[in-house]
Amino acid sequence: MSSDLRPLLPSLRRPLLVIAPVEDPARMAREMGLKPAPDSPQDLAANAVFTEARFREAYRDVSAFELVLALNSRHFVQEDRPDFFLEHLERFLSDLP
């Protein structure tokens, strides 16, 4: 069972850090033995632009959020790029009042 908590996002009163994974579609397709879908971003740069737009739209009603794109990462940034994840998390937490 899952719940969509997105409608509650505007009620957040603390700063929010969003670390969004950005995969290279061509690399992922190669690893899976597939071709990238023709209607999806075809390279890392295009996927970064696409991902940023999607995340900014999803969090548009949050008053204070920071978006960080984790390039060449899949779903679990903390496992795919642990140093990147910790660097941004530690900086974010140290900046909190």
CSV table of C-alpha atoms in Angstrom, one decimal, residues 36-91:
chain,number,residue,atom,x,y,z
A,36,PRO,CA,16.4,4.5,-25.8
A,37,ALA,CA,12.7,5.2,-26.3
A,38,PRO,CA,12.3,7.7,-29.2
A,39,ASP,CA,10.0,10.0,-27.2
A,40,SER,CA,12.4,10.2,-24.2
A,41,PRO,CA,15.6,12.3,-23.7
A,42,GLN,CA,18.4,10.7,-25.7
A,43,ASP,CA,21.4,11.7,-23.7
A,44,LEU,CA,22.5,12.8,-20.2
A,45,ALA,CA,22.3,16.5,-20.8
A,46,ALA,CA,18.8,16.3,-22.3
A,47,ASN,CA,17.7,14.0,-19.4
A,48,ALA,CA,19.1,16.5,-16.9
A,49,VAL,CA,17.0,19.3,-18.4
A,50,PHE,CA,13.9,17.0,-18.5
A,51,THR,CA,14.5,15.8,-14.9
A,52,GLU,CA,15.0,19.3,-13.5
A,53,ALA,CA,11.8,20.5,-15.1
A,54,ARG,CA,9.8,17.6,-13.7
A,55,PHE,CA,11.1,18.0,-10.2
A,56,ARG,CA,10.7,21.8,-10.2
A,57,GLU,CA,7.1,21.2,-11.3
A,58,ALA,CA,6.5,18.6,-8.6
A,59,TYR,CA,7.8,20.9,-5.8
A,60,ARG,CA,6.6,24.2,-7.2
A,61,ASP,CA,4.3,24.8,-4.2
A,62,VAL,CA,7.1,24.2,-1.6
A,63,SER,CA,8.3,27.6,-0.3
A,64,ALA,CA,11.9,26.6,0.4
A,65,PHE,CA,13.5,23.8,-1.5
A,66,GLU,CA,16.8,23.1,-3.0
A,67,LEU,CA,17.1,20.9,-6.0
A,68,VAL,CA,20.4,19.1,-6.7
A,69,LEU,CA,20.8,16.9,-9.8
A,70,ALA,CA,22.9,13.7,-9.3
A,71,LEU,CA,24.2,13.0,-12.8
A,72,ASN,CA,24.9,9.4,-13.7
A,73,SER,CA,22.9,8.1,-10.9
A,74,ARG,CA,19.9,5.8,-10.8
A,75,HIS,CA,17.1,5.6,-8.3
A,76,PHE,CA,19.2,5.3,-5.1
A,77,VAL,CA,21.6,8.2,-5.2
A,78,GLN,CA,22.9,7.3,-1.7
A,79,GLU,CA,24.1,4.0,-3.1
A,80,ASP,CA,25.1,5.0,-6.7
A,81,ARG,CA,27.0,8.1,-5.6
A,82,PRO,CA,27.5,8.0,-1.8
A,83,ASP,CA,30.2,10.7,-1.7
A,84,PHE,CA,28.1,13.1,-3.8
A,85,PHE,CA,25.0,12.3,-1.6
A,86,LEU,CA,26.9,12.9,1.7
A,87,GLU,CA,28.6,16.1,0.4
A,88,HIS,CA,25.2,17.7,-0.4
A,89,LEU,CA,23.4,16.4,2.6
A,90,GLU,CA,26.1,17.5,5.0
A,91,ARG,CA,26.3,21.0,3.4
